[in-house]
Amino acid sequence: MNKSKLSLISDLLKIVKPLFPIMIITIVMGVIGFICSIGIPVLGGIALLIYMGELTKITYNHIFYAVIILAVLRGVLRYAEQYSGHYIAFRVLAIIRDKIYTVLRRLSPAKLEGRDKGDLIALITTDIELLEVFFAHTIAPVCIAFFMGLIILFIMYQYSVVAMFILLVAYLTTSIFIPRLITRLGEENGKKFRSDFAVLSSYVLESLKGLRESMQYGNTKERMDTMQVMTEKLEDTNRELKEYEELTKALSDLTVIVTGITIFLYTMFVREVTNAPFEMVVIPTVLSLSSFGPFIALSNLSNNLLQTLSSGRRVLGLLEEQPQVEENISENIAKYEDINIDDVDFAYDSKQIFKNANMNFEKNKIIGILGKSGSGKSTMLKLIMRFWDVNRGKINIGNEDIKELNTKSLRNIQSYVTQETILFQGTIAENIRIARENASMEEIIEASKKASIHEFIDKLPDKYDTPIGEAINQLSAGEKQRISMARAFLHDAPVLLLDEPTSNLDSLNEAVILKTIKQESLNKTVILVSHRKSTLAIAEKVYKVE
Ligand SMILES: Nc1ncnc2c1ncn2[C@@H]1O[C@H](COP(=O)(O)OP(=O)(O)OP(=O)(O)O)[C@@H](O)[C@H]1O
Ligand SMILES: [Mg+2]
């Protein structure tokens, strides 16, 4: 294991520091439990010695009661160990998920715009679950094996130094050498499995989202075939990984048997020479044969461990990712004032969008932004929301740079109607209510009237209680857009950022919405983006972006 892997593990351990006490309890119970289970065959060995007349102080009765006590103890301890192990598992899942969601919230939306969604889903599901396995079912077994090994080797040392060394080498072989060998053989497959899996989930997700497009252009069969091929490839890789697991098991079993026979032959030889009692043969042989459990458990982890470590690397990578915009959490609350774009430069990486841009959005006015597709209209709204930070120049509200203002309060005074409406599972009322959680039904209806969607909703069988989940594909683009406008009117923030709010509407509905916007602008700043001059007729001033 190289240094980067060790530091990765230590970084991972830092995440679950609060669970250390429970981990220690798990380990202690595990060690005692294993000692109980090794004790049972050892007692069998002792019984054999009684039979051979080598032990006279102990009777079969003693052995019988001892076996029962050990067996019960073993059961209880095993239960307790599993119980605390699973407790750790659930806590770990909660801790890591909480961290991931906090980071995602911090990174969104700018850092998530360009991210592969399938990869993110794999991270939130598979990666985190593998980490759970690591914390709950890897660390404790490793520690248990370590302490168990020390105890058994110490006992073995009392019988024979040579046998102790043979056993030490065998422990290392099953827990380290064999897994390392197999790991090296299977490493490429492990990586391939994980990346193929991510590609497949992206592909499935994309196919589902684009089902309509695929059907229209008649390439659903190609998509299905590609999916089939990808799945088969994944299965092949998985089968190979499983074969390595089988090989590990076979090699470990072989080691156990060879070790047992070697120690038996060696101690027999010593007994011949020194005329020692049979105990010197029976106990070491039984001990060696019965004590491999925790080490074999380790070798089975090795295949997973590789995947776990790369999962860990991805999760930590996300946790350490810096947001595009450092959130301002100061007490400096944003107030409703004029917005000024002051000599702003902005580029997405190397793609320059604005150079020396100057705009002025006065309070209580409608101001338009006009420009052809791809010219940077939506980008300007995102800059005003501070989803991205400008490279040069300033965006001011009143006299204050928006970077100096509490980010949450900044977004609180703004309503942003995006070009693409996202609807959630739930009823229409619930979907509108996301703009203001405590809104009453009357307020929702009023907002819907302003957005010219009330009549449509009123004609639905369940009206505002119609579930959108089922109807989502039955809503027209214009209906979705009007629901999105209803949200903005309900949110009732003093700054309205409208990105092509009427692009999908007929002129009648557009006229209703534009009329509402005009009324709203009595006490609101409205920044209206459109590529239609007719829409922008209601604006008092129009900026053109090139
Ligand atoms: N996150 C991003 N990373 C890199 N480039 C981006 C990103 N978002 C947008 N762009 C690019 O920046 C340019 C401006 O995009 P923007 O969405 O602001 O255009 P727009 O004027 O709103 O166009 P439309 O009228 O089609 O909505 C486009 O060329 C787009 O490809
Ligand atoms: Mg746009």
XYZ file of C-alpha atoms and ligand atoms in Angstrom:
578
model
C 0.000 0.000 0.000
C 1.608 3.263 -1.059
C 1.602 6.577 0.717
C -1.216 8.137 -1.253
C -3.472 5.220 -0.356
C -2.540 5.520 3.327
C -3.204 9.251 3.374
C -6.467 8.622 1.542
C -7.481 6.156 4.251
C -6.504 8.578 6.992
C -8.553 11.339 5.294
C -11.496 8.968 5.105
C -11.122 8.077 8.775
C -11.316 11.747 9.719
C -14.860 11.832 8.342
C -16.094 9.291 10.863
C -14.189 10.363 13.959
C -17.375 10.626 16.072
C -17.928 6.887 15.588
C -14.544 5.768 16.938
C -15.824 4.721 20.408
C -18.403 2.403 18.842
C -15.762 1.041 16.492
C -13.567 0.186 19.460
C -16.468 -1.646 21.121
C -17.057 -3.578 17.887
C -13.399 -4.553 17.693
C -13.184 -5.685 21.316
C -16.306 -7.814 20.934
C -15.009 -9.218 17.675
C -11.688 -10.246 19.202
C -13.266 -11.903 22.235
C -15.836 -13.575 19.984
C -13.170 -15.104 17.772
C -11.213 -16.306 20.781
C -14.372 -18.083 21.980
C -14.810 -19.736 18.602
C -11.190 -20.871 18.459
C -11.583 -22.116 22.025
C -14.125 -24.753 20.942
C -11.809 -26.833 18.683
C -9.027 -26.303 21.211
C -11.296 -27.866 23.834
C -11.768 -30.724 21.367
C -7.986 -31.101 21.293
C -7.929 -31.125 25.085
C -10.603 -33.834 25.097
C -8.366 -35.852 22.822
C -5.526 -35.395 25.271
C -7.770 -36.603 28.123
C -8.599 -39.664 26.034
C -4.940 -40.333 25.459
C -4.421 -40.138 29.213
C -2.172 -37.093 28.986
C -4.399 -34.843 31.026
C -5.832 -36.106 34.280
C -6.848 -32.961 36.136
C -9.562 -32.047 33.616
C -12.626 -34.219 32.976
C -14.986 -34.533 29.988
C -17.595 -32.771 32.114
C -15.419 -29.687 32.367
C -14.966 -29.710 28.621
C -18.679 -30.119 28.041
C -19.647 -27.092 30.157
C -16.811 -25.001 28.763
C -17.943 -25.726 25.204
C -21.497 -24.658 26.009
C -20.335 -21.447 27.666
C -18.014 -20.597 24.766
C -20.688 -21.363 22.183
C -23.284 -19.150 23.859
C -20.746 -16.365 24.416
C -19.655 -16.598 20.816
C -23.248 -16.216 19.656
C -23.965 -13.249 21.905
C -20.721 -11.484 21.016
C -21.194 -12.090 17.321
C -24.651 -10.572 17.538
C -23.372 -7.556 19.428
C -20.495 -7.111 16.987
C -22.835 -7.246 13.982
C -25.278 -4.922 15.707
C -22.727 -2.224 16.395
C -21.217 -2.782 12.932
C -24.557 -2.041 11.337
C -25.166 0.883 13.622
C -21.873 2.302 12.343
C -22.950 1.581 8.772
C -26.157 3.578 9.049
C -24.495 6.447 10.853
C -21.701 6.539 8.274
C -24.221 6.697 5.439
C -25.995 9.559 7.151
C -22.781 11.474 7.864
C -21.357 11.132 4.354
C -24.654 11.829 2.571
C -25.157 14.914 4.681
C -21.683 16.136 3.772
C -22.190 15.425 0.083
C -25.531 17.225 -0.063
C -24.082 20.223 1.756
C -21.273 20.382 -0.787
C -23.625 19.948 -3.739
C -25.715 22.813 -2.427
C -22.593 24.946 -2.147
C -21.372 23.985 -5.623
C -24.668 24.466 -7.383
C -25.546 25.681 -9.827
C -22.338 26.811 -11.555
C -20.135 23.801 -10.736
C -22.889 21.307 -11.471
C -23.829 22.743 -14.866
C -21.019 20.978 -16.657
C -21.023 17.777 -14.609
C -22.043 14.437 -15.932
C -25.292 13.630 -14.100
C -24.791 9.852 -14.332
C -21.435 10.245 -12.642
C -23.000 12.302 -9.862
C -25.710 9.692 -9.347
C -23.102 6.926 -9.197
C -21.260 8.993 -6.617
C -24.318 9.554 -4.448
C -25.399 5.907 -4.611
C -22.682 3.333 -5.378
C -19.676 5.247 -4.113
C -21.207 6.162 -0.798
C -22.473 2.626 -0.281
C -19.006 1.210 -0.923
C -17.616 3.636 1.624
C -20.187 2.361 4.090
C -18.787 -1.119 3.539
C -15.318 0.244 4.147
C -16.153 1.914 7.438
C -18.604 -0.617 8.777
C -17.206 -3.902 7.503
C -13.525 -3.323 6.701
C -11.844 -1.308 9.427
C -13.161 -3.415 12.301
C -12.248 -6.766 10.641
C -8.717 -5.512 9.961
C -8.259 -4.489 13.595
C -9.861 -7.701 14.842
C -7.497 -9.782 12.688
C -4.519 -7.794 13.931
C -5.257 -8.222 17.639
C -6.387 -11.825 17.225
C -3.160 -12.567 15.388
C -1.083 -11.089 18.213
C -2.897 -13.169 20.821
C -2.689 -16.468 18.917
C 0.973 -15.920 18.002
C 1.730 -15.246 21.649
C 0.064 -18.497 22.691
C 1.886 -20.335 19.901
C 5.175 -18.878 21.137
C 4.631 -20.743 24.432
C 4.644 -24.002 22.460
C 7.149 -23.478 19.684
C 8.961 -20.484 18.243
C 9.288 -22.160 14.843
C 5.567 -22.979 14.706
C 4.856 -19.364 15.641
C 6.896 -18.132 12.671
C 5.249 -20.595 10.300
C 1.861 -19.338 11.459
C 2.930 -15.689 11.146
C 3.989 -16.235 7.530
C 0.695 -18.027 6.829
C -1.350 -15.169 8.344
C 0.524 -12.648 6.221
C 0.041 -14.839 3.143
C -3.735 -15.069 3.511
C -4.341 -11.501 4.610
C -1.747 -9.599 2.565
C 0.237 -11.539 -0.051
C -2.629 -13.378 -1.751
C -4.956 -10.339 -1.805
C -2.131 -8.168 -3.163
C -1.403 -10.647 -5.918
C -5.066 -10.893 -6.858
C -5.477 -7.154 -6.573
C -2.693 -6.607 -9.062
C -4.286 -9.087 -11.440
C -7.750 -7.563 -11.056
C -6.939 -3.863 -10.752
C -7.667 -2.937 -14.358
C -10.960 -4.813 -14.242
C -12.036 -3.013 -11.092
C -11.414 0.385 -12.642
C -13.030 -0.650 -15.893
C -16.126 -1.919 -14.101
C -16.642 1.314 -12.262
C -16.139 3.605 -15.266
C -18.265 1.423 -17.556
C -20.959 1.455 -14.909
C -20.963 5.265 -14.806
C -21.105 5.473 -18.615
C -24.024 3.050 -18.707
C -26.031 4.946 -16.090
C -25.479 8.249 -17.925
C -26.568 6.581 -21.132
C -29.741 5.129 -19.603
C -30.622 8.456 -17.988
C -30.016 10.345 -21.214
C -32.043 7.807 -23.203
C -34.981 8.173 -20.845
C -34.859 11.953 -20.981
C -34.534 11.920 -24.741
C -37.084 9.182 -25.339
C -39.279 11.469 -27.399
C -36.398 12.622 -29.593
C -35.270 9.023 -30.100
C -38.767 7.968 -31.103
C -39.126 10.862 -33.475
C -35.862 10.141 -35.256
C -36.459 6.398 -35.105
C -33.298 5.417 -33.283
C -34.781 3.740 -30.208
C -33.568 0.365 -31.458
C -30.005 1.608 -31.830
C -30.181 2.978 -28.285
C -31.527 -0.349 -26.959
C -28.825 -2.260 -28.816
C -26.080 -0.014 -27.477
C -27.479 -0.469 -23.968
C -27.493 -4.229 -24.491
C -23.873 -4.233 -25.630
C -22.828 -2.041 -22.708
C -24.641 -4.280 -20.219
C -23.026 -7.400 -21.629
C -19.593 -5.821 -21.425
C -20.254 -4.869 -17.829
C -21.344 -8.405 -17.043
C -18.157 -9.826 -18.550
C -16.001 -7.558 -16.432
C -18.033 -8.459 -13.367
C -17.648 -12.173 -14.104
C -13.882 -11.763 -14.333
C -13.860 -9.929 -11.018
C -15.826 -12.804 -9.472
C -13.327 -15.323 -10.859
C -10.555 -13.522 -9.020
C -12.604 -13.792 -5.837
C -12.866 -17.562 -6.314
C -9.125 -17.794 -6.904
C -8.509 -15.903 -3.669
C -10.668 -18.372 -1.756
C -8.913 -21.386 -3.259
C -5.442 -20.025 -2.497
C -6.424 -19.105 1.078
C -7.855 -22.564 1.783
C -4.702 -24.125 0.386
C -2.576 -21.991 2.707
C -4.606 -23.049 5.754
C -4.238 -26.763 4.980
C -0.533 -26.570 4.120
C 0.110 -24.611 7.336
C -1.817 -27.102 9.486
C 0.042 -30.055 7.990
C 3.428 -28.334 8.277
C 2.913 -27.447 11.930
C 1.638 -30.960 12.675
C 4.642 -32.590 10.989
C 7.104 -30.188 12.592
C 5.714 -30.609 16.126
C 5.564 -34.409 15.641
C 9.204 -34.333 14.651
C 10.114 -32.269 17.721
C 8.130 -34.643 19.917
C 9.991 -37.642 18.496
C 13.299 -35.992 19.274
C 12.521 -34.498 22.710
C 9.885 -36.942 23.863
C 7.592 -34.023 24.762
C 3.937 -34.650 25.712
C 1.282 -34.911 22.951
C -0.077 -31.540 24.028
C 2.882 -29.982 22.162
C 1.461 -31.409 18.930
C -2.305 -31.232 19.427
C -2.685 -27.659 20.667
C -0.452 -25.938 18.053
C -2.057 -27.918 15.222
C -5.626 -27.194 16.345
C -4.757 -23.524 16.992
C -3.264 -23.061 13.556
C -6.123 -24.789 11.735
C -8.868 -22.917 13.568
C -7.501 -19.391 13.772
C -7.577 -18.311 10.118
C -11.159 -17.009 10.174
C -10.412 -13.314 10.615
C -7.589 -13.396 8.054
C -9.636 -15.102 5.393
C -12.345 -12.520 6.044
C -9.724 -9.935 5.140
C -8.726 -11.576 1.884
C -12.350 -11.490 0.751
C -12.349 -7.749 1.260
C -9.469 -7.128 -1.116
C -11.478 -6.943 -4.325
C -13.878 -4.529 -2.753
C -11.117 -2.531 -1.169
C -9.814 -1.384 -4.532
C -13.188 -0.159 -5.646
C -13.749 1.323 -2.208
C -10.562 3.334 -2.372
C -11.408 4.778 -5.758
C -14.892 5.556 -4.450
C -13.261 7.236 -1.473
C -11.048 9.265 -3.765
C -14.059 10.457 -5.779
C -16.114 11.314 -2.692
C -13.233 13.207 -1.067
C -12.565 14.910 -4.407
C -16.112 16.222 -4.450
C -15.968 17.206 -0.774
C -12.825 19.237 -1.431
C -14.104 20.889 -4.592
C -14.245 24.658 -4.321
C -17.448 26.398 -5.383
C -17.348 28.764 -8.329
C -18.693 31.455 -6.037
C -17.644 31.761 -2.402
C -20.894 32.221 -0.496
C -21.061 35.431 1.484
C -22.542 34.719 4.925
C -22.021 38.166 6.415
C -24.762 40.247 8.043
C -24.695 42.631 5.079
C -28.257 42.059 3.825
C -29.138 42.993 0.240
C -31.697 45.806 -0.154
C -33.877 46.690 -3.096
C -31.919 49.295 -5.085
C -30.816 50.024 -8.646
C -28.604 47.382 -10.225
C -25.494 48.499 -12.091
C -23.284 46.480 -14.366
C -20.026 48.370 -14.211
C -17.381 47.633 -16.850
C -17.777 43.883 -16.548
C -15.674 41.189 -18.236
C -16.797 37.603 -18.031
C -15.657 34.343 -19.604
C -16.589 30.687 -19.135
C -13.034 29.294 -18.920
C -11.631 30.529 -22.210
C -14.926 31.505 -23.816
C -15.219 35.290 -23.534
C -18.866 36.385 -23.180
C -18.661 40.003 -21.979
C -15.992 42.639 -22.411
C -16.480 46.084 -20.809
C -20.207 45.521 -20.391
C -22.137 48.428 -18.850
C -25.833 48.317 -18.012
C -28.156 50.105 -15.655
C -31.301 48.559 -14.229
C -33.206 51.263 -12.358
C -35.780 50.480 -9.664
C -39.409 50.061 -10.662
C -38.709 49.821 -14.373
C -38.853 47.169 -17.057
C -35.556 46.853 -18.859
C -35.023 44.480 -21.730
C -32.043 42.483 -22.891
C -32.092 41.611 -26.559
C -29.640 39.470 -28.490
C -29.319 36.466 -30.673
C -29.007 32.927 -29.397
C -25.745 32.296 -27.553
C -24.943 35.977 -27.126
C -24.947 35.838 -23.317
C -28.422 36.977 -22.252
C -28.984 34.129 -19.771
C -25.398 34.555 -18.625
C -26.095 38.162 -17.654
C -28.998 37.030 -15.428
C -26.776 34.370 -13.829
C -24.150 37.032 -13.098
C -26.787 39.240 -11.449
C -27.878 36.226 -9.318
C -24.181 35.634 -8.584
C -24.274 32.044 -9.822
C -20.947 33.046 -11.344
C -18.561 35.845 -10.385
C -17.393 38.429 -12.911
C -13.733 38.352 -13.959
C -13.330 42.123 -13.940
C -15.500 45.116 -13.113
C -18.392 45.126 -10.659
C -22.061 44.384 -10.318
C -23.578 46.768 -7.773
C -26.887 46.915 -6.008
C -27.193 50.482 -4.770
C -23.611 51.314 -3.891
C -22.592 47.818 -2.888
C -20.779 45.169 -4.850
C -22.962 42.034 -4.826
C -19.894 40.084 -3.643
C -20.062 42.066 -0.383
C -23.711 41.177 0.192
C -25.043 38.144 2.000
C -25.585 35.714 -0.900
C -28.789 34.243 0.427
C -30.335 37.669 0.958
C -29.233 38.677 -2.551
C -31.100 35.744 -4.070
C -34.041 36.413 -1.778
C -34.749 39.763 -3.389
C -34.631 38.135 -6.836
C -37.012 35.854 -8.702
C -35.474 34.009 -11.612
C -37.658 32.456 -14.273
C -35.369 30.191 -16.256
C -35.726 29.287 -19.908
C -36.451 25.693 -19.017
C -39.180 24.962 -16.474
C -38.471 22.160 -14.032
C -41.547 20.597 -12.451
C -41.390 18.276 -9.467
C -43.429 15.275 -8.377
C -46.528 16.552 -6.592
C -49.671 18.508 -7.329
C -49.876 21.701 -9.348
C -50.480 23.676 -6.148
C -47.383 22.168 -4.561
C -45.371 22.966 -7.655
C -46.364 26.609 -7.507
C -45.965 26.755 -3.744
C -42.237 26.003 -3.907
C -41.822 29.719 -4.591
C -43.219 30.548 -1.143
C -43.740 27.693 1.296
C -46.371 29.314 3.479
C -48.493 30.717 0.649
C -52.250 30.336 1.057
C -54.476 28.815 -1.621
C -55.863 32.275 -2.426
C -52.362 33.597 -3.046
C -51.573 30.653 -5.316
C -54.726 31.264 -7.306
C -53.977 34.945 -7.594
C -50.445 34.250 -8.852
C -51.889 31.772 -11.359
C -54.333 34.377 -12.616
C -51.486 36.815 -13.113
C -49.656 34.149 -15.098
C -52.743 33.418 -17.195
C -52.817 29.758 -16.132
C -55.713 29.810 -13.638
C -58.362 29.083 -16.261
C -56.441 26.083 -17.534
C -55.940 24.665 -14.033
C -59.562 25.322 -13.116
C -60.723 23.118 -15.983
C -58.671 20.116 -14.834
C -60.684 17.406 -13.030
C -58.770 17.855 -9.756
C -57.977 21.514 -10.388
C -54.990 22.608 -8.236
C -54.723 19.137 -6.709
C -53.992 17.514 -10.066
C -50.778 15.543 -9.692
C -48.140 16.782 -12.075
C -46.114 13.583 -11.932
C -48.620 11.794 -14.169
C -49.539 14.790 -16.276
C -46.007 16.046 -16.749
C -45.814 15.037 -20.373
C -49.335 16.213 -21.033
C -48.566 19.803 -20.106
C -47.627 21.917 -23.086
C -44.413 23.928 -23.092
C -46.468 27.092 -22.757
C -48.440 25.708 -19.806
C -45.214 24.793 -18.053
C -43.857 28.225 -18.765
C -46.947 29.847 -17.249
C -46.644 27.699 -14.122
C -43.093 28.923 -13.891
C -44.335 32.539 -14.142
C -46.951 31.851 -11.455
C -44.104 30.788 -9.183
C -42.268 34.041 -9.839
C -45.374 36.148 -9.148
C -46.004 34.196 -5.947
C -42.419 34.624 -4.783
C -43.039 38.359 -5.087
C -39.400 39.438 -4.890
C -38.607 43.038 -5.853
C -36.274 42.016 -8.692
C -37.791 39.858 -11.443
C -35.327 38.193 -13.804
C -37.309 36.767 -16.690
C -35.479 34.641 -19.248
C -37.671 34.380 -22.344
C -40.821 34.039 -20.205
C -43.193 34.098 -23.155
C -41.194 32.275 -25.817
C -43.679 29.390 -25.939
C -46.865 31.401 -25.613
C -49.443 32.502 -28.161
C -49.962 36.226 -28.466
C -53.118 36.179 -26.328
C -51.478 34.566 -23.306
C -48.364 36.619 -23.872
C -50.432 39.786 -23.755
C -51.950 38.767 -20.379
C -48.534 38.047 -18.900
C -46.949 41.194 -20.288
C -49.812 43.195 -18.814
C -49.156 41.626 -15.410
C -45.456 42.332 -15.737
C -46.246 45.947 -16.516
C -48.389 46.192 -13.345
C -45.764 44.427 -11.247
C -43.124 46.873 -12.411
C -44.801 49.633 -10.414
C -42.796 48.408 -7.429
C -40.356 45.956 -9.012
C -37.330 45.933 -11.234
C -38.045 43.668 -14.169
C -35.186 42.466 -16.337
C -36.766 40.906 -19.362
C -34.709 38.761 -21.707
C -36.031 38.056 -25.156
C -34.965 37.751 -28.719
C -38.301 39.160 -29.895
C -38.502 42.901 -30.352
C -42.327 42.750 -30.011
C -42.086 41.308 -26.500
C -39.638 43.966 -25.502
C -42.059 46.707 -26.542
C -43.151 46.981 -22.894
C -39.582 47.720 -21.782
C -38.593 51.292 -21.068
C -35.085 50.632 -22.260
C -33.465 47.748 -24.113
C -29.821 46.636 -23.956
C -28.505 44.756 -26.876
C -25.861 42.055 -26.338
C -23.731 40.893 -29.242
N -21.632 26.722 -17.980
C -21.125 27.081 -19.171
N -19.848 26.762 -19.481
C -19.321 27.126 -20.670
N -19.975 27.798 -21.608
C -21.242 28.162 -21.377
C -21.887 27.812 -20.131
N -23.142 28.300 -20.174
C -23.277 28.915 -21.369
N -22.145 28.841 -22.101
C -21.906 29.430 -23.425
O -21.954 30.841 -23.316
C -22.629 31.424 -24.403
C -23.746 32.310 -23.904
O -24.737 31.481 -23.302
P -26.143 32.049 -22.821
O -26.901 30.921 -22.261
O -25.906 33.220 -21.943
O -26.765 32.520 -24.215
P -28.181 33.171 -24.494
O -27.938 34.516 -25.038
O -29.024 33.075 -23.296
O -28.727 32.216 -25.654
P -30.233 31.724 -25.931
O -30.964 32.836 -26.582
O -30.033 30.595 -26.882
O -30.823 31.316 -24.626
C -23.119 30.282 -25.263
O -22.253 30.194 -26.382
C -23.003 29.064 -24.406
O -22.621 27.958 -25.159
Mg -30.601 31.976 -22.805
